[in-house]
PDB file of N, CA and C in Angstrom:
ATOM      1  N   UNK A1079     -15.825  -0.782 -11.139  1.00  0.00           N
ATOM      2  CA  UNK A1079     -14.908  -0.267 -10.161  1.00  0.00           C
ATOM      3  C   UNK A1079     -13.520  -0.271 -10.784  1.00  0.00           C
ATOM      4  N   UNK A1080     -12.866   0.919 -10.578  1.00  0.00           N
ATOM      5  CA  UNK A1080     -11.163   0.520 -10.992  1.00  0.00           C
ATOM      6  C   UNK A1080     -10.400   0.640  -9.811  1.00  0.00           C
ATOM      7  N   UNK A1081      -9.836  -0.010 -10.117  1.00  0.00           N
ATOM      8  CA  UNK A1081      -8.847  -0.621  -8.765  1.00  0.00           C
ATOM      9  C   UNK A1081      -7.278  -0.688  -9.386  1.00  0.00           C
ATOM     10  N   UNK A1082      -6.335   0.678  -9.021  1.00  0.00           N
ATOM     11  CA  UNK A1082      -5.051   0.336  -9.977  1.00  0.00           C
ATOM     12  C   UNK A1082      -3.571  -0.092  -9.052  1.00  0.00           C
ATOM     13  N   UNK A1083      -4.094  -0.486  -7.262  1.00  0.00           N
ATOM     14  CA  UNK A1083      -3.391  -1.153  -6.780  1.00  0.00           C
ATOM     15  C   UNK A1083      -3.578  -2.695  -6.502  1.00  0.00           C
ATOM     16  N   UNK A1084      -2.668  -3.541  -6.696  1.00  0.00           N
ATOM     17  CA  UNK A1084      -3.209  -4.870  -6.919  1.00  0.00           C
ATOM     18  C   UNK A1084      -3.197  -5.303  -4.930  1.00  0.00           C
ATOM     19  N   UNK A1085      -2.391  -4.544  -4.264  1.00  0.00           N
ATOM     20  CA  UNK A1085      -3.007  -4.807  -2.721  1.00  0.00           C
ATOM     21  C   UNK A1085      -4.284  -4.903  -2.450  1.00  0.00           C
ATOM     22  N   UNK A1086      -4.828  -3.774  -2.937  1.00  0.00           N
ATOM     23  CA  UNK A1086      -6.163  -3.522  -2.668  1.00  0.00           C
ATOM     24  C   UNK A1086      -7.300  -3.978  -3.578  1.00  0.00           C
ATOM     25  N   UNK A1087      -7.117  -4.498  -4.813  1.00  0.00           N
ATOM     26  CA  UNK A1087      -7.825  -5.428  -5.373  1.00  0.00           C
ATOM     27  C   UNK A1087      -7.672  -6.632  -4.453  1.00  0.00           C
ATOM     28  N   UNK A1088      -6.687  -7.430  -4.289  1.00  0.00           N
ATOM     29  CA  UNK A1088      -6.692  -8.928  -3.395  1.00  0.00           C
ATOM     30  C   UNK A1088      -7.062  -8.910  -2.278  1.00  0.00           C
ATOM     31  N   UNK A1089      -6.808  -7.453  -1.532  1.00  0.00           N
ATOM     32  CA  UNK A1089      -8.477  -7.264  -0.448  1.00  0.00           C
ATOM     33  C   UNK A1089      -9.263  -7.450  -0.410  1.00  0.00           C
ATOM     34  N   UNK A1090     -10.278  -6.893  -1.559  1.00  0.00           N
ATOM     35  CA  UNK A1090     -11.498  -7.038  -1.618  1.00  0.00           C
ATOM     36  C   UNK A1090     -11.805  -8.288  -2.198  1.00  0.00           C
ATOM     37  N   UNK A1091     -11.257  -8.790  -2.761  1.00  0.00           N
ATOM     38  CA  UNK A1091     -11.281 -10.147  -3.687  1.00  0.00           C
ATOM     39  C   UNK A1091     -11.132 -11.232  -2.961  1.00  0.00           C
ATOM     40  N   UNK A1092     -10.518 -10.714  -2.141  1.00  0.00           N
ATOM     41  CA  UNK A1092     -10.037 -12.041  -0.956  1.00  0.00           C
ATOM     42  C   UNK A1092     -11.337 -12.362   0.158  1.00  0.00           C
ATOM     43  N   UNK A1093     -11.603 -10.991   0.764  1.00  0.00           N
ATOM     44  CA  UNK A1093     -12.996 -10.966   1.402  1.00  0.00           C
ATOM     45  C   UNK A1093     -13.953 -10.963   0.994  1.00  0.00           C
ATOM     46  N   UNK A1094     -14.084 -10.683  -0.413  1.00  0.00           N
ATOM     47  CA  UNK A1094     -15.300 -11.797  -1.297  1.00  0.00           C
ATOM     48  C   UNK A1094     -15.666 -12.869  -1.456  1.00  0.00           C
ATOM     49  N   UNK A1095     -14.183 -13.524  -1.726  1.00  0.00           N
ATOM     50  CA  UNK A1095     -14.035 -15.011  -2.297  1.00  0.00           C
ATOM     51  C   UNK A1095     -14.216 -15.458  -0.419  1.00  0.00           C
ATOM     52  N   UNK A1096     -13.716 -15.169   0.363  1.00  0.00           N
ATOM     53  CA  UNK A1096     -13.941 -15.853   1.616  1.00  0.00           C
ATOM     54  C   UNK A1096     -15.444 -16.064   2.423  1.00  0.00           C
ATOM     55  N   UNK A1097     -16.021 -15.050   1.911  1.00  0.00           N
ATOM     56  CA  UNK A1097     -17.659 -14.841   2.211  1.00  0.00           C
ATOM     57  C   UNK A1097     -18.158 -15.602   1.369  1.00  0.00           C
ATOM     58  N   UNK A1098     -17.515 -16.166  -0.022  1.00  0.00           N
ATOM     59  CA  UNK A1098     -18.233 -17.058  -0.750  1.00  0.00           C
ATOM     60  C   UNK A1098     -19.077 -16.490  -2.097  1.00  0.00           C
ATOM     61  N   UNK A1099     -18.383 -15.587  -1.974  1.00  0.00           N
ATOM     62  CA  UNK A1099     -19.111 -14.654  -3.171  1.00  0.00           C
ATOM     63  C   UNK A1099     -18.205 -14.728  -4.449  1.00  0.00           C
ATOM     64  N   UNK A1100     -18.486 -15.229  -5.633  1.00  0.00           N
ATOM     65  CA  UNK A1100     -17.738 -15.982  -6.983  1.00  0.00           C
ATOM     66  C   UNK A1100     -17.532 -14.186  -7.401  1.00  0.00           C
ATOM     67  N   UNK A1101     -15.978 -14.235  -8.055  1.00  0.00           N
ATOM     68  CA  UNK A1101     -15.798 -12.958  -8.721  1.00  0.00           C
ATOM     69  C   UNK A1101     -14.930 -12.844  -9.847  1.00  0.00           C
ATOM     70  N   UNK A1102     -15.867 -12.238 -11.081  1.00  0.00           N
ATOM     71  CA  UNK A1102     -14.723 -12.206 -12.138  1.00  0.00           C
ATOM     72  C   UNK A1102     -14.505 -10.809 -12.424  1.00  0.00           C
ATOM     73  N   UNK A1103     -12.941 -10.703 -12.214  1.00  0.00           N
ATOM     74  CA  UNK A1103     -12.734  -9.865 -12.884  1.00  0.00           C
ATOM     75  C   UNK A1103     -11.722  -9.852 -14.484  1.00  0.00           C
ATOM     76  N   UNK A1104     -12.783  -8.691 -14.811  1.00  0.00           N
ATOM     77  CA  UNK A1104     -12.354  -8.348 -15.786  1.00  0.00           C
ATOM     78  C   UNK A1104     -11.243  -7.256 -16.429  1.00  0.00           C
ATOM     79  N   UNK A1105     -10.101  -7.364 -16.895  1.00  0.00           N
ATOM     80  CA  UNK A1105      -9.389  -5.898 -16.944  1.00  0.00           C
ATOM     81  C   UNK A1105      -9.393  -5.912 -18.469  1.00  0.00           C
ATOM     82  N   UNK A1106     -10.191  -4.285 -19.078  1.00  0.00           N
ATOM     83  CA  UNK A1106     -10.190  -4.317 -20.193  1.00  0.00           C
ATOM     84  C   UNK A1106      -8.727  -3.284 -21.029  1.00  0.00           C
ATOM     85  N   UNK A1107      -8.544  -3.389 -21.592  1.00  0.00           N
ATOM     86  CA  UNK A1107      -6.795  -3.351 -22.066  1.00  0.00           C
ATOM     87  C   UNK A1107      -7.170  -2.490 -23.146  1.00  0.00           C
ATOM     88  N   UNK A1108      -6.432  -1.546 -23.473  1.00  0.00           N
ATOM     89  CA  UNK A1108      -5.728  -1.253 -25.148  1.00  0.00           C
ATOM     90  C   UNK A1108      -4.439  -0.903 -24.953  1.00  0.00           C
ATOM     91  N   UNK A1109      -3.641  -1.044 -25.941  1.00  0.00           N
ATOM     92  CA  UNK A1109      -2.014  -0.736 -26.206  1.00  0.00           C
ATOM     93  C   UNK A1109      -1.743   0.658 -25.607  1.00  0.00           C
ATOM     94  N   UNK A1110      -0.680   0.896 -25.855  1.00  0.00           N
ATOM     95  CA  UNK A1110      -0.150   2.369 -25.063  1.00  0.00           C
ATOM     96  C   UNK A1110      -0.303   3.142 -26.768  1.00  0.00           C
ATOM     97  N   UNK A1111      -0.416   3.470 -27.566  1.00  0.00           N
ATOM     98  CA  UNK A1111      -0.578   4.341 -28.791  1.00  0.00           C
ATOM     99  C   UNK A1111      -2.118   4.445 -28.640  1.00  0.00           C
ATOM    100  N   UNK A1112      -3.005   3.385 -27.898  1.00  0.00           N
ATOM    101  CA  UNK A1112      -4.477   3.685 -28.348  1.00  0.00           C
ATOM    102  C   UNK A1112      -4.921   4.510 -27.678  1.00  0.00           C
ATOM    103  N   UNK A1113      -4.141   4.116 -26.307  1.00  0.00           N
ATOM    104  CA  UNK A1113      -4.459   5.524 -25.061  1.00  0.00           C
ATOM    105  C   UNK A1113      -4.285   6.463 -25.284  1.00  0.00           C
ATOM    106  N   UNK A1114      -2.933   6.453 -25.512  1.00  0.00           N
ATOM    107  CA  UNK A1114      -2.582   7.716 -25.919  1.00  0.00           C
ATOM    108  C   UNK A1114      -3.058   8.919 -27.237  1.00  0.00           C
ATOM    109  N   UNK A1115      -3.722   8.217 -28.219  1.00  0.00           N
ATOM    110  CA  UNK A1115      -4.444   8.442 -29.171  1.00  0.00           C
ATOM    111  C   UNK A1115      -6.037   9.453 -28.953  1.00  0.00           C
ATOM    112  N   UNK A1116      -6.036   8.308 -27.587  1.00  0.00           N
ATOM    113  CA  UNK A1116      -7.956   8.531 -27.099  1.00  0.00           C
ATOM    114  C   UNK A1116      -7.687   9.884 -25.969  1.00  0.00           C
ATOM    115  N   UNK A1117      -6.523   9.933 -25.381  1.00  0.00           N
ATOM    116  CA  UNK A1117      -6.043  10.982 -24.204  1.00  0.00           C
ATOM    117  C   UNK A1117      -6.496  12.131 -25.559  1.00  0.00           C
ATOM    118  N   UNK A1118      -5.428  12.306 -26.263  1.00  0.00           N
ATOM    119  CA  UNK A1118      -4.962  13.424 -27.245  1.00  0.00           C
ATOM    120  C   UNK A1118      -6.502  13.955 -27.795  1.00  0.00           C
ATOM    121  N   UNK A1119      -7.351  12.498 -28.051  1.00  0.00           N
ATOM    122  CA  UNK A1119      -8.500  13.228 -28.833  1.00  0.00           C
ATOM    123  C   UNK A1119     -10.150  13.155 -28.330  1.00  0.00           C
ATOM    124  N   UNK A1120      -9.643  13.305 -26.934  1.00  0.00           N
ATOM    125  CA  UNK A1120     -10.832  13.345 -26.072  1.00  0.00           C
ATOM    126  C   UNK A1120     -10.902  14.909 -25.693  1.00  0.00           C
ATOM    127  N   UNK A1121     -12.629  15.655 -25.865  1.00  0.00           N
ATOM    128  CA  UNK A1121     -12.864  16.647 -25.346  1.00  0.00           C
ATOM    129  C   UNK A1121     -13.933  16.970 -24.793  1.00  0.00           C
ATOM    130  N   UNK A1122     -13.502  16.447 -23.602  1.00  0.00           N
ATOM    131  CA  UNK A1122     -14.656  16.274 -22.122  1.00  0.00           C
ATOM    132  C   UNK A1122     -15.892  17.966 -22.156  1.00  0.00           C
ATOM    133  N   UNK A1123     -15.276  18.649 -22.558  1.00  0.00           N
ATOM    134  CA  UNK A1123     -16.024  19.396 -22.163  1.00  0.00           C
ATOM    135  C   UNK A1123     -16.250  20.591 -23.256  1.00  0.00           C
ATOM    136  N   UNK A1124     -17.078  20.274 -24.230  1.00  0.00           N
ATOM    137  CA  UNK A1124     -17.496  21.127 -25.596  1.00  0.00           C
ATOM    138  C   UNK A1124     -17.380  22.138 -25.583  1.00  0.00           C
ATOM    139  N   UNK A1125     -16.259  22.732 -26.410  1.00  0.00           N
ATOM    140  CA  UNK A1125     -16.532  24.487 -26.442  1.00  0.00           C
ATOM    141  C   UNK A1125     -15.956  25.203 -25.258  1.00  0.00           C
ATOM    142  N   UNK A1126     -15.078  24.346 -24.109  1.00  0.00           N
ATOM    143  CA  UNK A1126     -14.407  24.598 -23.294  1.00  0.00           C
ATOM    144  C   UNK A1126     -12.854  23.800 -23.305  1.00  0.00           C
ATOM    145  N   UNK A1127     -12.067  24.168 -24.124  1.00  0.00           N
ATOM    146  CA  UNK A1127     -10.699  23.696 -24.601  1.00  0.00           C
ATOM    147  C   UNK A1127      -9.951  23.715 -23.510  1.00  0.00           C
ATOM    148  N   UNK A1128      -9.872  24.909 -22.520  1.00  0.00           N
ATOM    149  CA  UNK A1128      -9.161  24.917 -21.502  1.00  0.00           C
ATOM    150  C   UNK A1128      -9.598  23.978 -20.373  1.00  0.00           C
ATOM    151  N   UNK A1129     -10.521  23.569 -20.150  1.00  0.00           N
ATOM    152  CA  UNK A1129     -11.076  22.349 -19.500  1.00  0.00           C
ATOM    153  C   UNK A1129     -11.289  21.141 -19.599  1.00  0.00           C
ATOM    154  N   UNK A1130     -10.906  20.915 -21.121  1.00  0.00           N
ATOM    155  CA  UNK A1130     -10.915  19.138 -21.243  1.00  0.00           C
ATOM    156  C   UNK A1130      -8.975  19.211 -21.692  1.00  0.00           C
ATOM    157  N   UNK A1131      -8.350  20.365 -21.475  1.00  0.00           N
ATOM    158  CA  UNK A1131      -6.946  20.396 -21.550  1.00  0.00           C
ATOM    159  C   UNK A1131      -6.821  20.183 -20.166  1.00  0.00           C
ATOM    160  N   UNK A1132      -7.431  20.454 -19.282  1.00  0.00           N
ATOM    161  CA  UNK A1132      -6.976  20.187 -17.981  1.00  0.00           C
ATOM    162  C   UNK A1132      -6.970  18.393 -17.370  1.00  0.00           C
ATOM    163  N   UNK A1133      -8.258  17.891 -18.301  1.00  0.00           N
ATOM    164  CA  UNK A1133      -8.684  16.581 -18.155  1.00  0.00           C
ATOM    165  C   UNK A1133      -7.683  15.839 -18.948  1.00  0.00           C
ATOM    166  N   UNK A1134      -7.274  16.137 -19.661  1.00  0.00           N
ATOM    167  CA  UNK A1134      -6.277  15.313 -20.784  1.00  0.00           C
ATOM    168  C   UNK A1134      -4.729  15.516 -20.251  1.00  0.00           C
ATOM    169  N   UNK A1135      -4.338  16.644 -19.339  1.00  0.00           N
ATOM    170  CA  UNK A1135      -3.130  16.180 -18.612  1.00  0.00           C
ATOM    171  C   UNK A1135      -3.414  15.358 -17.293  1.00  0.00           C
ATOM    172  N   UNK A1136      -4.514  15.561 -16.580  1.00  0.00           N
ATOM    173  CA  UNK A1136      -4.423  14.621 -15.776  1.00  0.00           C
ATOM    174  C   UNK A1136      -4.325  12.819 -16.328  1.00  0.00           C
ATOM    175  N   UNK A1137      -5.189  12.777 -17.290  1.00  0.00           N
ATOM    176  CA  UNK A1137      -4.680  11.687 -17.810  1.00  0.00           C
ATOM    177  C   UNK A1137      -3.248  11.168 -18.239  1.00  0.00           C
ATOM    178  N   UNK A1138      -2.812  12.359 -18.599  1.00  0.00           N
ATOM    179  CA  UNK A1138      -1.610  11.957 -19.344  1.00  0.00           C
ATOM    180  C   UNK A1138      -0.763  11.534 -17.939  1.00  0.00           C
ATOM    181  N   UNK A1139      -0.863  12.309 -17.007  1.00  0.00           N
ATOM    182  CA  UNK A1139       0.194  12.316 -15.549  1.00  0.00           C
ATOM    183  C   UNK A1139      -0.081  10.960 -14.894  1.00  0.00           C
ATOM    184  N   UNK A1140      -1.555  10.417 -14.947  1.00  0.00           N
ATOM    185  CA  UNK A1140      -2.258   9.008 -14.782  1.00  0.00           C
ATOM    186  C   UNK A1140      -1.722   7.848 -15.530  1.00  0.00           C
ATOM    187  N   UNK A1141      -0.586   7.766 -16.986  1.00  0.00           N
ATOM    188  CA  UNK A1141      -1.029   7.107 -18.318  1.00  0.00           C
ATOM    189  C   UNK A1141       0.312   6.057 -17.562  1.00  0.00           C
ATOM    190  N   UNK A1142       1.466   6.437 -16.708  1.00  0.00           N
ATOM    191  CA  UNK A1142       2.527   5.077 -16.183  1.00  0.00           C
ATOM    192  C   UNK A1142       1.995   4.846 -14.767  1.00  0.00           C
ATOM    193  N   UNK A1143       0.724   5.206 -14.026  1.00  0.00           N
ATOM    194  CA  UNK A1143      -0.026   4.472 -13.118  1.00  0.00           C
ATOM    195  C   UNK A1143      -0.192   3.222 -13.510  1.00  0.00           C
ATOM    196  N   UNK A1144      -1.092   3.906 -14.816  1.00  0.00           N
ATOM    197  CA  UNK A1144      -2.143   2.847 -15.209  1.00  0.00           C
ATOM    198  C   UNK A1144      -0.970   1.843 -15.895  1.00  0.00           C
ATOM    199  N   UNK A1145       0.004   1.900 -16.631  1.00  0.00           N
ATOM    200  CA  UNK A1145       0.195   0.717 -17.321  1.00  0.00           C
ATOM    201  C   UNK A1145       1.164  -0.246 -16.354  1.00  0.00           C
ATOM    202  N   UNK A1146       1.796   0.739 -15.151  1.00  0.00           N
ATOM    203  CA  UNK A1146       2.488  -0.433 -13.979  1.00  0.00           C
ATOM    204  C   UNK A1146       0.578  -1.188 -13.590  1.00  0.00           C
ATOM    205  N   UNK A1147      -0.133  -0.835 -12.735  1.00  0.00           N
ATOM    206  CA  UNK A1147      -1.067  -1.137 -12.726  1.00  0.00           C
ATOM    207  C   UNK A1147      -1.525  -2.805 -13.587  1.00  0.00           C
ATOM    208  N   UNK A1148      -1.519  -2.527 -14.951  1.00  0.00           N
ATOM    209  CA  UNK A1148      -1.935  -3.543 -16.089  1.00  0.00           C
ATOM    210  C   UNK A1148      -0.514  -4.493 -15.986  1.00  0.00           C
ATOM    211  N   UNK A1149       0.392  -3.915 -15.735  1.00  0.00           N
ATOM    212  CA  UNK A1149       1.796  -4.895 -15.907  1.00  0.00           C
ATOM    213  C   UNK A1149       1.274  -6.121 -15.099  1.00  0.00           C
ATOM    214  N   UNK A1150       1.128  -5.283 -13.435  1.00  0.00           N
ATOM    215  CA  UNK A1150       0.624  -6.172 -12.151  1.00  0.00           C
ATOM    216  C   UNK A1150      -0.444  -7.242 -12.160  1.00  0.00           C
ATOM    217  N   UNK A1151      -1.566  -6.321 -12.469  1.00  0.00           N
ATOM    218  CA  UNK A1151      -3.324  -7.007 -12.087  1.00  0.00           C
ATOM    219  C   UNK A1151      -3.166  -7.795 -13.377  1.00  0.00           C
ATOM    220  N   UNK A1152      -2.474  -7.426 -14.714  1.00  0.00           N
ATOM    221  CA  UNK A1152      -3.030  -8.464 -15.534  1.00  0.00           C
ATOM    222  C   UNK A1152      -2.193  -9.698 -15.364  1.00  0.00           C
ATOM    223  N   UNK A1153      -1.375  -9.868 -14.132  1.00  0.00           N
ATOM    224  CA  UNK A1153      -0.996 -11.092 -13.699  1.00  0.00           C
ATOM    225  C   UNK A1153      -1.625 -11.976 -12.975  1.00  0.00           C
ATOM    226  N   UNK A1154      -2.736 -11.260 -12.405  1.00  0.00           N
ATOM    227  CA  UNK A1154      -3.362 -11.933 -11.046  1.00  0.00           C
ATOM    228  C   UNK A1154      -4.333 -13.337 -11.351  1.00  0.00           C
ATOM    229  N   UNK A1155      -4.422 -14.030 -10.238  1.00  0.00           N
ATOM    230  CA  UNK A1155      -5.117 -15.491 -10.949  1.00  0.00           C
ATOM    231  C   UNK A1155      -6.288 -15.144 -11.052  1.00  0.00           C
ATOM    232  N   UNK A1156      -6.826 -14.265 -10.157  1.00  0.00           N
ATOM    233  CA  UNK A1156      -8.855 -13.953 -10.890  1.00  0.00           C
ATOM    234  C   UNK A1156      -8.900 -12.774 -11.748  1.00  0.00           C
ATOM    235  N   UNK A1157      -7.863 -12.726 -12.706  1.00  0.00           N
ATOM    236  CA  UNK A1157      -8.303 -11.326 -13.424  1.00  0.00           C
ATOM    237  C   UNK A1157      -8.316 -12.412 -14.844  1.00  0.00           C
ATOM    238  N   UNK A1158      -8.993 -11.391 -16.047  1.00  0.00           N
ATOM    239  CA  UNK A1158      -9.101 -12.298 -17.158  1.00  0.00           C
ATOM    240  C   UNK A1158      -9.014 -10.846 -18.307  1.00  0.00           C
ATOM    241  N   UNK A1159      -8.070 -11.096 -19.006  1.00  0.00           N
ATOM    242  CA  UNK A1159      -7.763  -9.587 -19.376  1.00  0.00           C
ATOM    243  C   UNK A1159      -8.467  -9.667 -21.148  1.00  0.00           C
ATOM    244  N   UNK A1160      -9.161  -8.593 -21.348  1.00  0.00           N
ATOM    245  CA  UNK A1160      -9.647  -8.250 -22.483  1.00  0.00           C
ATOM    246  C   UNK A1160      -9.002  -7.222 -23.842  1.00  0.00           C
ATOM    247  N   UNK A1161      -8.339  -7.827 -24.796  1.00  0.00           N
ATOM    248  CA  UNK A1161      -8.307  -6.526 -25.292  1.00  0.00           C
ATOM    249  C   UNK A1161      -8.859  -6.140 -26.152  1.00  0.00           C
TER     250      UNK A1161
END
C-alpha cells in the first residue's frame, strides 16, 4: 500500500494497533538523482513513446509529493526506513 499522507497512515495504523493487530511499516527510499534517473529511464509502454512520456511527467509532477511525504513518514515511530 502507499500511503503519502502521514494523517492517513496514523489512521489506519492507529486502528490497527488498537484492534491489536502488530504493524511494520516499511518505507523503502532512494535519493532524489536515483528517482529521478529511474523517472527519465522508465518506458512503461514499448514502442509507445508518447505514452510512457505521459507516465514519466506524471511522475515527475508526483516527484515533491513524494519527497515532502518521505521528509514526514520517515519520521514516524512505526515506520522503519530502507534504503
Amino acid at each position: 500500500m502507499t500511503l503519502l499522507r502521514r494523517e492517513y497512515a496514523e489512521e489506519i495504523f492507529d486502528a490497527l494497533a488498537k484492534d491489536g493487530v502488530e504493524v511494520h511499516h516499511l518505507l523503502l527510499h532512494a535519493d532524489s538523482d536515483t528517482i529521478r534517473a529511474r523517472i527519465e529511464g522508465s518506458m512503461e509502454f514499448p514502442g509507445d513513446e508518447e505514452r510512457s512520456e505521459k507516465v514519466r511527467a506524471f511522475r515527475r509532477r508526483k516527484f515533491e509529493v513524494y519527497e515532502l511525504a518521505y521528509a514526514t513518514l520517515s519520521k514516524a515511530p512505526y515506520c522503519r526506513v530502507i534504503k
